mmCIF file of C-alpha atoms and ligand atoms in Angstrom:
data_model
loop_
_atom_site.group_PDB
_atom_site.id
_atom_site.type_symbol
_atom_site.label_atom_id
_atom_site.label_comp_id
_atom_site.label_asym_id
_atom_site.label_seq_id
_atom_site.Cartn_x
_atom_site.Cartn_y
_atom_site.Cartn_z
ATOM 1 C CA MET A 1 -102.464 58.027 -66.594
ATOM 2 C CA GLU A 2 -100.261 58.023 -63.492
ATOM 3 C CA GLU A 3 -98.759 61.286 -64.630
ATOM 4 C CA GLU A 4 -102.258 62.714 -65.038
ATOM 5 C CA MET A 5 -103.171 61.580 -61.517
ATOM 6 C CA ASP A 6 -100.013 63.157 -60.081
ATOM 7 C CA ARG A 7 -100.833 66.381 -61.844
ATOM 8 C CA ASN A 8 -104.327 66.363 -60.310
ATOM 9 C CA LEU A 9 -102.896 65.797 -56.842
ATOM 10 C CA THR A 10 -100.239 68.490 -56.963
ATOM 11 C CA TYR A 11 -102.023 71.241 -58.905
ATOM 12 C CA ARG A 12 -103.281 74.126 -56.768
ATOM 13 C CA VAL A 13 -106.140 76.409 -57.761
ATOM 14 C CA PRO A 14 -106.178 80.031 -56.528
ATOM 15 C CA ALA A 15 -107.643 80.629 -53.075
ATOM 16 C CA SER A 16 -110.336 82.883 -54.554
ATOM 17 C CA THR A 17 -111.508 79.999 -56.750
ATOM 18 C CA LEU A 18 -111.648 77.683 -53.737
ATOM 19 C CA VAL A 19 -113.936 80.214 -52.063
ATOM 20 C CA GLU A 20 -116.230 79.971 -55.097
ATOM 21 C CA VAL A 21 -116.093 76.158 -54.936
ATOM 22 C CA ALA A 22 -117.102 76.337 -51.273
ATOM 23 C CA LYS A 23 -120.043 78.597 -52.147
ATOM 24 C CA ILE A 24 -121.274 76.070 -54.720
ATOM 25 C CA ALA A 25 -120.937 73.064 -52.389
ATOM 26 C CA ALA A 26 -122.098 74.569 -49.068
ATOM 27 C CA PRO A 27 -125.861 74.575 -49.791
ATOM 28 C CA TYR A 28 -125.674 70.783 -50.245
ATOM 29 C CA ARG A 29 -124.220 69.950 -46.833
ATOM 30 C CA ASP A 30 -125.190 66.421 -45.738
ATOM 31 C CA ARG A 31 -126.910 65.851 -49.108
ATOM 32 C CA PRO A 32 -124.501 63.541 -50.975
ATOM 33 C CA GLU A 33 -127.148 62.801 -53.609
ATOM 34 C CA HIS A 34 -126.370 66.263 -55.003
ATOM 35 C CA LEU A 35 -122.685 65.529 -55.654
ATOM 36 C CA MET A 36 -123.276 65.261 -59.399
ATOM 37 C CA LYS A 37 -124.885 68.704 -59.484
ATOM 38 C CA VAL A 38 -121.982 70.191 -57.499
ATOM 39 C CA VAL A 39 -119.337 68.552 -59.708
ATOM 40 C CA LEU A 40 -121.033 69.875 -62.847
ATOM 41 C CA LYS A 41 -121.062 73.417 -61.482
ATOM 42 C CA VAL A 42 -117.532 73.287 -60.087
ATOM 43 C CA GLU A 43 -116.042 72.014 -63.326
ATOM 44 C CA GLN A 44 -117.101 75.260 -64.957
ATOM 45 C CA ILE A 45 -114.714 77.243 -62.747
ATOM 46 C CA VAL A 46 -111.722 74.925 -62.193
ATOM 47 C CA PRO A 47 -109.275 73.564 -64.798
ATOM 48 C CA ILE A 48 -108.992 70.186 -63.032
ATOM 49 C CA PHE A 49 -110.352 68.523 -59.903
ATOM 50 C CA SER A 50 -107.152 68.835 -57.899
ATOM 51 C CA GLN A 51 -106.797 67.615 -54.329
ATOM 52 C CA ASP A 52 -107.567 71.024 -52.845
ATOM 53 C CA VAL A 53 -110.804 71.239 -54.851
ATOM 54 C CA THR A 54 -112.044 67.806 -53.765
ATOM 55 C CA ALA A 55 -111.061 68.679 -50.178
ATOM 56 C CA VAL A 56 -113.250 71.780 -50.222
ATOM 57 C CA ILE A 57 -116.205 69.892 -51.699
ATOM 58 C CA SER A 58 -115.726 67.186 -49.079
ATOM 59 C CA ARG A 59 -115.569 69.684 -46.223
ATOM 60 C CA GLU A 60 -118.548 71.735 -47.362
ATOM 61 C CA MET A 61 -120.800 68.777 -48.195
ATOM 62 C CA ASN A 62 -119.610 66.796 -45.192
ATOM 63 C CA ILE A 63 -118.828 63.660 -47.185
ATOM 64 C CA PRO A 64 -115.509 61.755 -47.246
ATOM 65 C CA GLN A 65 -112.908 63.139 -49.627
ATOM 66 C CA THR A 66 -112.300 59.622 -50.961
ATOM 67 C CA GLN A 67 -115.950 59.496 -52.006
ATOM 68 C CA VAL A 68 -115.634 62.813 -53.842
ATOM 69 C CA TYR A 69 -112.391 61.700 -55.491
ATOM 70 C CA SER A 70 -113.843 58.366 -56.669
ATOM 71 C CA PHE A 71 -116.916 60.080 -58.035
ATOM 72 C CA VAL A 72 -114.860 62.650 -59.947
ATOM 73 C CA THR A 73 -112.556 59.950 -61.328
ATOM 74 C CA PHE A 74 -115.561 57.945 -62.522
ATOM 75 C CA TYR A 75 -117.185 61.052 -63.978
ATOM 76 C CA GLN A 76 -114.027 62.052 -65.890
ATOM 77 C CA MET A 77 -113.769 58.570 -67.414
ATOM 78 C CA LEU A 78 -116.955 59.382 -69.296
ATOM 79 C CA TYR A 79 -115.016 62.007 -71.218
ATOM 80 C CA THR A 80 -112.115 60.440 -73.014
ATOM 81 C CA GLY A 81 -113.271 61.730 -76.345
ATOM 82 C CA ARG A 82 -114.460 65.003 -77.855
ATOM 83 C CA ARG A 83 -116.762 67.089 -75.779
ATOM 84 C CA GLY A 84 -119.506 69.256 -77.233
ATOM 85 C CA LYS A 85 -120.553 72.774 -76.313
ATOM 86 C CA TYR A 86 -123.634 71.278 -74.633
ATOM 87 C CA VAL A 87 -123.184 68.154 -72.524
ATOM 88 C CA ILE A 88 -126.498 66.367 -72.033
ATOM 89 C CA HIS A 89 -126.452 64.109 -68.988
ATOM 90 C CA MET A 90 -129.209 61.549 -68.973
ATOM 91 C CA CYS A 91 -130.005 59.981 -65.630
ATOM 92 C CA GLN A 92 -130.349 56.234 -65.786
ATOM 93 C CA SER A 93 -130.712 55.447 -62.084
ATOM 94 C CA ALA A 94 -133.741 53.436 -61.000
ATOM 95 C CA PRO A 95 -136.353 56.166 -60.290
ATOM 96 C CA CYS A 96 -135.725 57.828 -63.661
ATOM 97 C CA HIS A 97 -135.454 54.490 -65.419
ATOM 98 C CA ILE A 98 -138.844 53.225 -64.268
ATOM 99 C CA ARG A 99 -140.459 56.496 -65.253
ATOM 100 C CA GLY A 100 -139.371 56.344 -68.884
ATOM 101 C CA ALA A 101 -135.743 57.553 -69.045
ATOM 102 C CA GLU A 102 -134.964 55.051 -71.771
ATOM 103 C CA GLU A 103 -137.616 56.416 -74.144
ATOM 104 C CA VAL A 104 -136.441 59.954 -73.395
ATOM 105 C CA ALA A 105 -132.814 58.986 -74.120
ATOM 106 C CA LYS A 106 -133.853 57.296 -77.366
ATOM 107 C CA ALA A 107 -135.724 60.419 -78.482
ATOM 108 C CA VAL A 108 -132.590 62.539 -77.938
ATOM 109 C CA GLU A 109 -130.326 60.034 -79.680
ATOM 110 C CA ASP A 110 -132.645 59.916 -82.694
ATOM 111 C CA MET A 111 -132.923 63.668 -82.851
ATOM 112 C CA LEU A 112 -129.185 64.326 -82.689
ATOM 113 C CA HIS A 113 -128.189 61.206 -84.672
ATOM 114 C CA ILE A 114 -125.674 60.106 -82.040
ATOM 115 C CA LYS A 115 -125.543 57.437 -79.331
ATOM 116 C CA MET A 116 -124.703 57.733 -75.637
ATOM 117 C CA GLY A 117 -121.075 58.730 -75.130
ATOM 118 C CA GLU A 118 -120.846 60.365 -78.570
ATOM 119 C CA THR A 119 -120.520 63.946 -79.755
ATOM 120 C CA THR A 120 -122.207 65.452 -82.806
ATOM 121 C CA GLU A 121 -120.050 66.190 -85.860
ATOM 122 C CA ASP A 122 -120.413 69.936 -85.321
ATOM 123 C CA ASN A 123 -119.167 69.592 -81.705
ATOM 124 C CA ARG A 124 -122.328 71.083 -80.265
ATOM 125 C CA PHE A 125 -123.804 68.162 -78.324
ATOM 126 C CA THR A 126 -122.378 65.324 -76.253
ATOM 127 C CA LEU A 127 -124.626 62.647 -74.786
ATOM 128 C CA ALA A 128 -123.665 60.918 -71.555
ATOM 129 C CA TYR A 129 -125.316 58.700 -69.005
ATOM 130 C CA ALA A 130 -125.232 60.005 -65.457
ATOM 131 C CA PRO A 131 -125.813 58.586 -62.009
ATOM 132 C CA CYS A 132 -128.709 59.986 -59.962
ATOM 133 C CA MET A 133 -128.593 63.786 -60.122
ATOM 134 C CA GLY A 134 -130.593 64.304 -56.941
ATOM 135 C CA VAL A 135 -133.767 65.451 -58.671
ATOM 136 C CA CYS A 136 -135.695 62.177 -58.528
ATOM 137 C CA ASP A 137 -138.882 64.044 -57.618
ATOM 138 C CA VAL A 138 -139.024 65.267 -61.229
ATOM 139 C CA SER A 139 -137.891 62.049 -62.895
ATOM 140 C CA PRO A 140 -137.200 61.270 -65.634
ATOM 141 C CA ALA A 141 -134.673 64.085 -65.740
ATOM 142 C CA ILE A 142 -131.744 65.287 -67.793
ATOM 143 C CA MET A 143 -129.147 67.960 -67.157
ATOM 144 C CA ILE A 144 -127.703 70.168 -69.884
ATOM 145 C CA ASN A 145 -124.578 72.051 -68.797
ATOM 146 C CA GLY A 146 -125.803 71.895 -65.215
ATOM 147 C CA LYS A 147 -129.399 72.976 -65.963
ATOM 148 C CA VAL A 148 -132.055 70.440 -64.937
ATOM 149 C CA TYR A 149 -135.085 69.497 -67.036
ATOM 150 C CA GLY A 150 -137.550 67.140 -65.404
ATOM 151 C CA ASN A 151 -140.840 65.289 -65.844
ATOM 152 C CA LEU A 152 -139.788 64.616 -69.417
ATOM 153 C CA THR A 153 -141.492 62.694 -72.170
ATOM 154 C CA PRO A 154 -140.043 61.994 -75.616
ATOM 155 C CA ASP A 155 -142.073 64.944 -76.955
ATOM 156 C CA SER A 156 -141.091 67.418 -74.251
ATOM 157 C CA VAL A 157 -137.402 66.520 -74.426
ATOM 158 C CA ARG A 158 -137.465 67.151 -78.184
ATOM 159 C CA GLU A 159 -138.786 70.638 -77.455
ATOM 160 C CA VAL A 160 -135.952 71.214 -74.964
ATOM 161 C CA ILE A 161 -133.296 70.073 -77.441
ATOM 162 C CA LYS A 162 -134.815 72.233 -80.184
ATOM 163 C CA ARG A 163 -134.278 75.305 -78.012
ATOM 164 C CA TYR A 164 -130.581 74.440 -77.690
ATOM 165 C CA ILE A 165 -130.309 73.811 -81.427
ATOM 166 C CA ARG A 166 -131.757 77.283 -82.012
ATOM 167 C CA GLU A 167 -129.378 78.681 -79.347
ATOM 168 C CA GLU A 168 -132.351 80.059 -77.407
ATOM 169 C CA VAL A 169 -131.018 78.987 -74.002
ATOM 170 C CA GLN A 170 -128.494 81.116 -72.123
HETATM 171 S S1 FES B 201 -132.874 58.765 -60.305
HETATM 172 FE FE1 FES B 201 -132.764 60.244 -61.837
HETATM 173 S S2 FES B 201 -132.431 62.044 -60.719
HETATM 174 FE FE2 FES B 201 -132.446 60.536 -59.206
#
């Protein structure tokens, strides 16, 4: 674990990638509630969240680097096991919760035959709880590989998942 942390601190991503990280984070300046969204997008272009990556996110979003680092560390703890092709993040923060997030989560679990934190046998879907994703105005919401789906009901979320099962979503 310590070794892993050292590796994260000393690894350097190419300058061109840092420019891309900055482009992702910049539109969310002074909007820390969007950190989850930024982390999900950035992880698609960096191998690890090294110190230089968290520094760029911090600078562009104007939030303390320690806050970014703690968030990323917490987020990565969710993934100690296998990770599917599609990672479904289900917001469980208060606004989503009071608007039916639990029923939506249950519908997805039943449909995929897995529980939160698990991955389907075929490695296609992973289910994970997430902190507020900054889209409370469309709660309850989920995010699949960074794409937001909001105002969900158990029926509408089943339709969303069906599209991923049929590989209809790019
Ligand atoms: S509480 Fe769910 S997106 Fe904010």
